Amino acid sequence: MPLTINGTDHDFIGDPRTTLLDYLRDECGLTGTKKGCDHGQCGACTVLVNGQRINSCLTLAVMHEDDQVTTIEGLGTASNLHPLQAAFVRHDGYQCGYCTPGQICSAKAMIDEAANGWPSFVTADLFEPVKLTTDEIRERMSGNLCRCGAYSNIVDAVTEILETKR
Amino acid sequence: MRAFTYSRAAAVAHACQQTRDGARLIAGGTNLLDLMKLEIEVPEVVIDINRLDLANIAQSGAGLRIGSLVTNSACAAHPRVRGHYPVLSRAILAGATFQLRNKATTGGNLCQRTRCYYFYNRDQACNKRDPGSGCSALEGANRIHAILGASEDCIATYPGDMAVALAALNADVEVTAPDGSVRSIPVREFHRLPGDTPDRDNVLEPGDVITAVTLPAPVGGTQIYRKVRDRASYAFALVSIACVLKMDEGRIASAALAFGGLAHKPWHDSDMDELLTGKAPSDTLFEAVADLLLDGACSYGQNDFKIGMTRRVLKAVLREATGMQA
Amino acid sequence: MTRSYIMDEPDERNRLDAMAQGVIGRPLDRPEGPLKTSGTATYAAEYRMNGRIEGVLVTATIAKGEVTVLDESSVRDFPGVIAVISDDRMTARAAQGGAGKSPVRKVREVRYYGQPIALVVAETFEQARHAAKALRIEYREDAAALVDAQDDAIAFEQFEEPIIQGDLDKALNEAAHTVDVTYTTEGHNSAAMEPHASIADWDGKILTLHSSLQMLRFNRKELADALGIDPEQVRLVSPYVGGGFGSKLGISPEGVAAAVAAIRLKRPVRVVMLRQQVFQCVMRRSETRQRVRLAADAQGRLNGFGHEAWVTNLPGEEFAEPVLQASEFLYAGENRVLDLQLGRIHRVTAGSVRAPGEAVGMQVLEAAMDELAEAIGIDPVELRLRNIPEKHPSEGTPYSSRKLEECLRRGAERFGWDASPRKPCLRREDEWWVGTGMATATRVHNLNEAYARVTLRSDGTAEVASDMTDIGTGTYAILGQIAGEMLGLDPAVVTVRLGDTRFPPGSGSGGSWGACSTGSAVLEACEGVRAALAAKLGCEEAALKLKDGHAFSGADKVALSDLLGGVDVVQLGHFKPGKITEAFSAAMYGAFFAEVGVNAYSGEVRLRRFTGAFSLGRVLNAKTATSQCMGGMVWGIGSALTEGLTFDPRDGHIVNPDFAEYHIPVNLDVPHLDVLLVEERDPAGSPLQAKGVGELGICGAAGAIANAVYNASGVRVRSFPITPDKVLVGLPEI
């Protein structure tokens, strides 16, 4: 069953029980995507599927025929970081690093969602173009838990990228 | 997770037949896979319906037809939903996270199962999961449990937000049966009270497939979804209220209220709506509405607070909806 | 040759400030940042090994009793199942921090719900998880197990000799102002984002365990003891740890089970705890009940101070949440009662969770202090300032550097604290009551023995190696900066290698001692390297200036690579705390200032502003130190508002063993965190003049929030967490 991961063609064959998360980590060797809870409660497994962020623990690999999957490894490399990755380093938007790939994938998708005008729980006016204020960032990043407590720095890192874009 | 065979539904009729024969349908999977990993759900056959053509939002008469595979994200962000049914957008956005809403679907969310602690622990007695085994929550940890419409067999709550707004909006659930017939079930009647068969969450019959949710013509007015929870985001409701209310020359022209976190279903009582209608807003009126809601409430110790909380938050919602000061 | 430094007295040499490189303290990025942000830092479960198979723990579903049947045949024919192991070497609990020996091993004797009793091994994870669920088990159940911390039948016993000085009752009777209040806190879980995970590989002689652990030199002995092999036969690898917070101080059941299975099956075995198991069978912070009695004169000077606490643990465990640790030294009061009582119940092991003791003790003490300030009618900041003792109130020892007053004053200034008379329910913004609160922060300073090896390579680069861990704390960054400062190198050319028992044994990460202990071993090693360079140059070590890869002696300047002449300098450094630990009362200090909104209808609390001013000795890296403080403050938010383990009153199982229902703060719960580091050198803290950082930010934080809730709404909630249901009952009518 074909699918594309970080621009590379893959062919999933195997136990249909395999979650997309376990497939990425154990069969594709893409361990940047983390398993924190396996139940959609922490966001460490966040990846982009066809550009949208999802919890890869709550979806089966077999359901993703012909999908385009982007993981943290697809955004940048240690020697050539994506701007968001570099901003997380500068702002110390992580500590233990385990939730970090999910945070960064999530931030990437968040910026696109906002550009598409998707409102959030804290959006005051459902029709105004979305402005990613700090409260908007906080709400939109609330699906990614960080036990080390790097939230304040994560918001700063994302804000810096948004300001660079403006 | 128990092993299962996986296949894709080629058509709605196929999905109907399969589910009638005991298969479980998977759409977003955000609730089903959660439960399958815990072996609370142990289907032998899983039918993926994601490739059915049910992901459209379209005009339907004066109302709106939301396909059952429309994701929560797409529904909440849809211009017509935002514009005419903002309570629905607000309710959806109050639930879960962007990641989950990007997968969770309209139909799947209606079928979301309870978050009762004991339902989630396979090694504890639970009549919903294992009929006849007992209800551990009655004498156990029941802070998040029901105060309305519960039974001695089950005090679990329906955990969702979207359906609470749909109940206030008086939406219908469009269901296709294995014989191809299509029927419409008011959302207000879709979920059940537990009674002595709490294993049944809703009125779907074997073989039924939800194909859409239809919204009536826009009613306008002030639309509010208020959710009280234990942290600022990403938590289930302790109490939530959906309110669709229209004022006319200082009086309430129409009102519809629905409640989450209180019962085995989104709670709606048309007597409350009628009590409000035609009246000038006042705290006395709001107290009377709260009395109507809560006079029959029954709590179980740790959830006693829900009665007072609901009363206060209802007052806040009605004051806001009628333009009274906070 | 090993260079040893036994710290018996304050180290006034202040070596780091005498160096020339100028990198110590600077807010440098973590060197491992690019790996962590690109997903290429490798955590325990992520090592690929040929033939690796998967184990899933099976856990008990009764509180106390015995496994009478463990029916292997019930799953033997399941696809992929390789073995069911329930072996005497397996451990039923996690080891307490620093145990150095195996925890309780009798897995078939059930002592708490959730206890590991077996391991199911299969070819794939899904096969193993399913078989673990299906395994047929029968028990003989003891009916009378105490599981409820509220049960009157629990016989509490004094955990240690109480501190009783003077006559507290008399002081209370005669005082101008008193407070006598009882608070409770719920159990907590460390809930690190990376679940406990291990891959074991046995080559017939050496057992290699890739695992997520905090203190390898202890964990090695714990695992060896459990397996009945020599510690030399155990290698632990743990270069990246996805959070620990106490829960990975000791070897945990999945690591031992993986090792037992690998030895038996002769294949690499991976065991990763399910998230629910992390809650059910590692460690909890005990719930606490705390009574605080304070007696003050008309000016607010304490002459009576009582703090008693009741906590629980499993029978046989030697740990009791040290609730009163800070109460021993923080405030004055010559008439004192400090008494910690431990009760035995059958719930998962209680152990260290970030800042054991102060995390819950300080939040209660600081809430009680707020009540006292209100009773006296003085500014709560002023109350703290008036009660900073001259010397340790019980032991009479001097304090090491203590900048509590500066933290209180500067924090107040930074926050814009209003010192005028305080009354609740004065400020309303729409639906929200708005108010402020403050609290003192303190946490005892701990040190531990450590070794580290420093190699100055002939090419002018350096390597630091220790089995010390970096659990998100910034170890990689700060050890590189210490070595860089001492050796005159850009930290970018200093490679720090951690988390492998092949390296010299470090202190491990725990008790906030990692940076000071292992860092001091690195300092000592660097002094040895410097001595070797000085000898080559023919100068005194103290006169040797090293900067940017060059050595300077008088007017001479020589590149290190030239000076070394192709030969590396290798030095092992050893640090050991000696008499210093008894000579001073050493602690970190700070102050929290919080502004909250309390919803007038629902009782929901939202934190709006949060400032922390901290003094923690020398700051080794301002960026990572700030982050550590922030992290602690987030934990304070959780402890104040959202976190609590809920136990079933009948069988003691945790009913909320996951992230959906155990509510750690999410991003939206956390405002911008304003951290002020108050500059300090503490020569009694460590040869680095530094003290611990990792836990201070939580110690008292929840008290500031609770006090702000009161100031905003007039509701004094004396049971943490302050959830809306508890606020609601005291709110003004609407």
PDB file of C-alpha atoms in Angstrom, chain B residues 1-3 37-39 115 117-118 120-124 135-141 143-144 226-236 238 283 287 302 305-306 308-313 315-317 319-320 325-326, chain C residues 59 61 113 126-127 129-131 133-134 276 280 428 430-431 599-602 604 606 641-642 646-651 653-656 658-666 668-669 723-725 728-729 731-734:
ATOM      1  CA  MET B   1      -5.495  -4.152  20.227  1.00  0.00           C
ATOM      2  CA  ARG B   2      -7.109  -7.389  19.126  1.00  0.00           C
ATOM      3  CA  ALA B   3      -6.343  -8.439  15.581  1.00  0.00           C
ATOM      4  CA  LYS B  37      -6.004  -0.127  22.213  1.00  0.00           C
ATOM      5  CA  LEU B  38      -7.582  -0.582  25.624  1.00  0.00           C
ATOM      6  CA  GLU B  39      -9.650  -3.478  24.232  1.00  0.00           C
ATOM      7  CA  ARG B 115     -15.076   9.219  29.431  1.00  0.00           C
ATOM      8  CA  TYR B 117     -13.147   6.374  34.468  1.00  0.00           C
ATOM      9  CA  TYR B 118     -14.583   2.923  35.018  1.00  0.00           C
ATOM     10  CA  TYR B 120     -12.099   3.172  30.515  1.00  0.00           C
ATOM     11  CA  ASN B 121     -10.660   0.547  32.863  1.00  0.00           C
ATOM     12  CA  ARG B 122     -11.434  -2.888  31.511  1.00  0.00           C
ATOM     13  CA  ASP B 123     -10.767  -4.466  34.871  1.00  0.00           C
ATOM     14  CA  GLN B 124     -13.525  -2.571  36.659  1.00  0.00           C
ATOM     15  CA  CYS B 135     -21.592   0.393  37.976  1.00  0.00           C
ATOM     16  CA  SER B 136     -18.351   1.177  39.774  1.00  0.00           C
ATOM     17  CA  ALA B 137     -18.894   4.905  39.570  1.00  0.00           C
ATOM     18  CA  LEU B 138     -21.950   4.971  41.854  1.00  0.00           C
ATOM     19  CA  GLU B 139     -19.806   4.494  44.937  1.00  0.00           C
ATOM     20  CA  GLY B 140     -16.522   5.421  43.367  1.00  0.00           C
ATOM     21  CA  ALA B 141     -14.849   8.385  41.758  1.00  0.00           C
ATOM     22  CA  ARG B 143     -16.781  13.868  40.120  1.00  0.00           C
ATOM     23  CA  ILE B 144     -17.306  14.012  36.359  1.00  0.00           C
ATOM     24  CA  ARG B 226     -19.967  28.135  27.342  1.00  0.00           C
ATOM     25  CA  LYS B 227     -17.807  25.353  28.703  1.00  0.00           C
ATOM     26  CA  VAL B 228     -16.462  24.989  32.225  1.00  0.00           C
ATOM     27  CA  ARG B 229     -13.479  22.711  32.576  1.00  0.00           C
ATOM     28  CA  ASP B 230     -10.580  21.859  34.839  1.00  0.00           C
ATOM     29  CA  ARG B 231      -7.932  23.496  32.707  1.00  0.00           C
ATOM     30  CA  ALA B 232      -8.011  26.263  30.167  1.00  0.00           C
ATOM     31  CA  SER B 233      -7.997  23.985  27.142  1.00  0.00           C
ATOM     32  CA  TYR B 234      -7.948  20.318  26.153  1.00  0.00           C
ATOM     33  CA  ALA B 235     -10.269  19.012  28.838  1.00  0.00           C
ATOM     34  CA  PHE B 236     -13.764  17.604  28.885  1.00  0.00           C
ATOM     35  CA  LEU B 238     -17.660  19.703  33.777  1.00  0.00           C
ATOM     36  CA  ASP B 283     -32.734  36.990  37.183  1.00  0.00           C
ATOM     37  CA  GLU B 287     -33.727  31.163  38.410  1.00  0.00           C
ATOM     38  CA  GLN B 302     -18.156  14.070  44.274  1.00  0.00           C
ATOM     39  CA  PHE B 305     -21.040  20.708  42.822  1.00  0.00           C
ATOM     40  CA  LYS B 306     -22.398  20.360  39.306  1.00  0.00           C
ATOM     41  CA  GLY B 308     -24.669  24.753  41.829  1.00  0.00           C
ATOM     42  CA  MET B 309     -22.197  25.232  39.022  1.00  0.00           C
ATOM     43  CA  THR B 310     -24.856  24.691  36.373  1.00  0.00           C
ATOM     44  CA  ARG B 311     -27.174  27.151  38.060  1.00  0.00           C
ATOM     45  CA  ARG B 312     -24.538  29.862  38.155  1.00  0.00           C
ATOM     46  CA  VAL B 313     -23.205  29.314  34.679  1.00  0.00           C
ATOM     47  CA  LYS B 315     -27.338  32.577  34.758  1.00  0.00           C
ATOM     48  CA  ALA B 316     -24.139  33.888  33.189  1.00  0.00           C
ATOM     49  CA  VAL B 317     -25.136  32.558  29.779  1.00  0.00           C
ATOM     50  CA  ARG B 319     -27.512  37.307  31.144  1.00  0.00           C
ATOM     51  CA  GLU B 320     -25.039  37.499  28.310  1.00  0.00           C
ATOM     52  CA  GLN B 325     -24.696  43.021  32.585  1.00  0.00           C
ATOM     53  CA  ALA B 326     -22.301  40.461  33.994  1.00  0.00           C
TER      54      ALA B 326
ATOM     55  CA  THR C  59      -0.193  -5.555  36.003  1.00  0.00           C
ATOM     56  CA  THR C  61      -5.969  -5.783  39.212  1.00  0.00           C
ATOM     57  CA  TYR C 113      -3.248  -2.287  42.167  1.00  0.00           C
ATOM     58  CA  GLU C 126       0.567  -5.218  19.070  1.00  0.00           C
ATOM     59  CA  GLN C 127       0.880  -8.961  19.583  1.00  0.00           C
ATOM     60  CA  ARG C 129      -0.037  -5.868  24.142  1.00  0.00           C
ATOM     61  CA  HIS C 130      -2.981  -8.009  23.153  1.00  0.00           C
ATOM     62  CA  ALA C 131      -1.588 -11.137  24.808  1.00  0.00           C
ATOM     63  CA  LYS C 133      -4.476  -8.179  28.123  1.00  0.00           C
ATOM     64  CA  ALA C 134      -5.632 -11.719  27.453  1.00  0.00           C
ATOM     65  CA  GLN C 276      -1.362   4.104  32.108  1.00  0.00           C
ATOM     66  CA  GLN C 280       0.003   2.862  37.960  1.00  0.00           C
ATOM     67  CA  ARG C 428     -13.546  43.143  38.902  1.00  0.00           C
ATOM     68  CA  ASP C 430     -16.226  41.781  33.415  1.00  0.00           C
ATOM     69  CA  GLU C 431     -16.892  38.316  34.792  1.00  0.00           C
ATOM     70  CA  ASN C 599     -14.519  33.668  37.215  1.00  0.00           C
ATOM     71  CA  ALA C 600     -17.348  35.069  39.276  1.00  0.00           C
ATOM     72  CA  TYR C 601     -19.805  32.538  37.871  1.00  0.00           C
ATOM     73  CA  SER C 602     -17.906  29.301  37.355  1.00  0.00           C
ATOM     74  CA  GLU C 604     -12.518  28.836  37.057  1.00  0.00           C
ATOM     75  CA  ARG C 606      -6.851  31.690  35.087  1.00  0.00           C
ATOM     76  CA  LEU C 641      -4.944  24.478  39.917  1.00  0.00           C
ATOM     77  CA  THR C 642      -5.152  21.273  37.943  1.00  0.00           C
ATOM     78  CA  THR C 646      -7.688  10.331  42.034  1.00  0.00           C
ATOM     79  CA  PHE C 647      -7.757   6.924  43.684  1.00  0.00           C
ATOM     80  CA  ASP C 648     -10.612   4.514  43.841  1.00  0.00           C
ATOM     81  CA  PRO C 649     -11.620   4.260  47.501  1.00  0.00           C
ATOM     82  CA  ARG C 650     -12.142   0.494  47.284  1.00  0.00           C
ATOM     83  CA  ASP C 651      -9.110  -0.954  45.554  1.00  0.00           C
ATOM     84  CA  HIS C 653      -6.351   2.095  41.724  1.00  0.00           C
ATOM     85  CA  ILE C 654      -5.679   5.385  40.041  1.00  0.00           C
ATOM     86  CA  VAL C 655      -8.813   6.274  38.146  1.00  0.00           C
ATOM     87  CA  ASN C 656      -7.160   9.023  36.110  1.00  0.00           C
ATOM     88  CA  ASP C 658      -3.597   9.281  31.649  1.00  0.00           C
ATOM     89  CA  PHE C 659      -3.174  12.768  30.209  1.00  0.00           C
ATOM     90  CA  ALA C 660      -6.875  13.128  29.455  1.00  0.00           C
ATOM     91  CA  GLU C 661      -7.861  13.096  33.113  1.00  0.00           C
ATOM     92  CA  TYR C 662      -4.633  13.821  35.008  1.00  0.00           C
ATOM     93  CA  HIS C 663      -4.430  17.447  34.038  1.00  0.00           C
ATOM     94  CA  ILE C 664      -0.937  18.758  33.608  1.00  0.00           C
ATOM     95  CA  PRO C 665      -1.042  22.387  32.485  1.00  0.00           C
ATOM     96  CA  VAL C 666      -1.432  23.009  28.760  1.00  0.00           C
ATOM     97  CA  LEU C 668      -3.135  28.091  27.456  1.00  0.00           C
ATOM     98  CA  ASP C 669      -2.850  27.617  31.224  1.00  0.00           C
ATOM     99  CA  THR C 723     -10.478  23.321  40.885  1.00  0.00           C
ATOM    100  CA  PRO C 724     -13.617  25.311  39.999  1.00  0.00           C
ATOM    101  CA  ASP C 725     -15.884  23.185  42.192  1.00  0.00           C
ATOM    102  CA  LEU C 728     -17.501  27.981  43.561  1.00  0.00           C
ATOM    103  CA  VAL C 729     -18.780  27.239  47.053  1.00  0.00           C
ATOM    104  CA  LEU C 731     -17.850  32.838  45.735  1.00  0.00           C
ATOM    105  CA  PRO C 732     -20.137  35.795  46.309  1.00  0.00           C
ATOM    106  CA  GLU C 733     -23.704  35.344  45.152  1.00  0.00           C
ATOM    107  CA  ILE C 734     -24.304  36.372  41.585  1.00  0.00           C
TER     108      ILE C 734
END
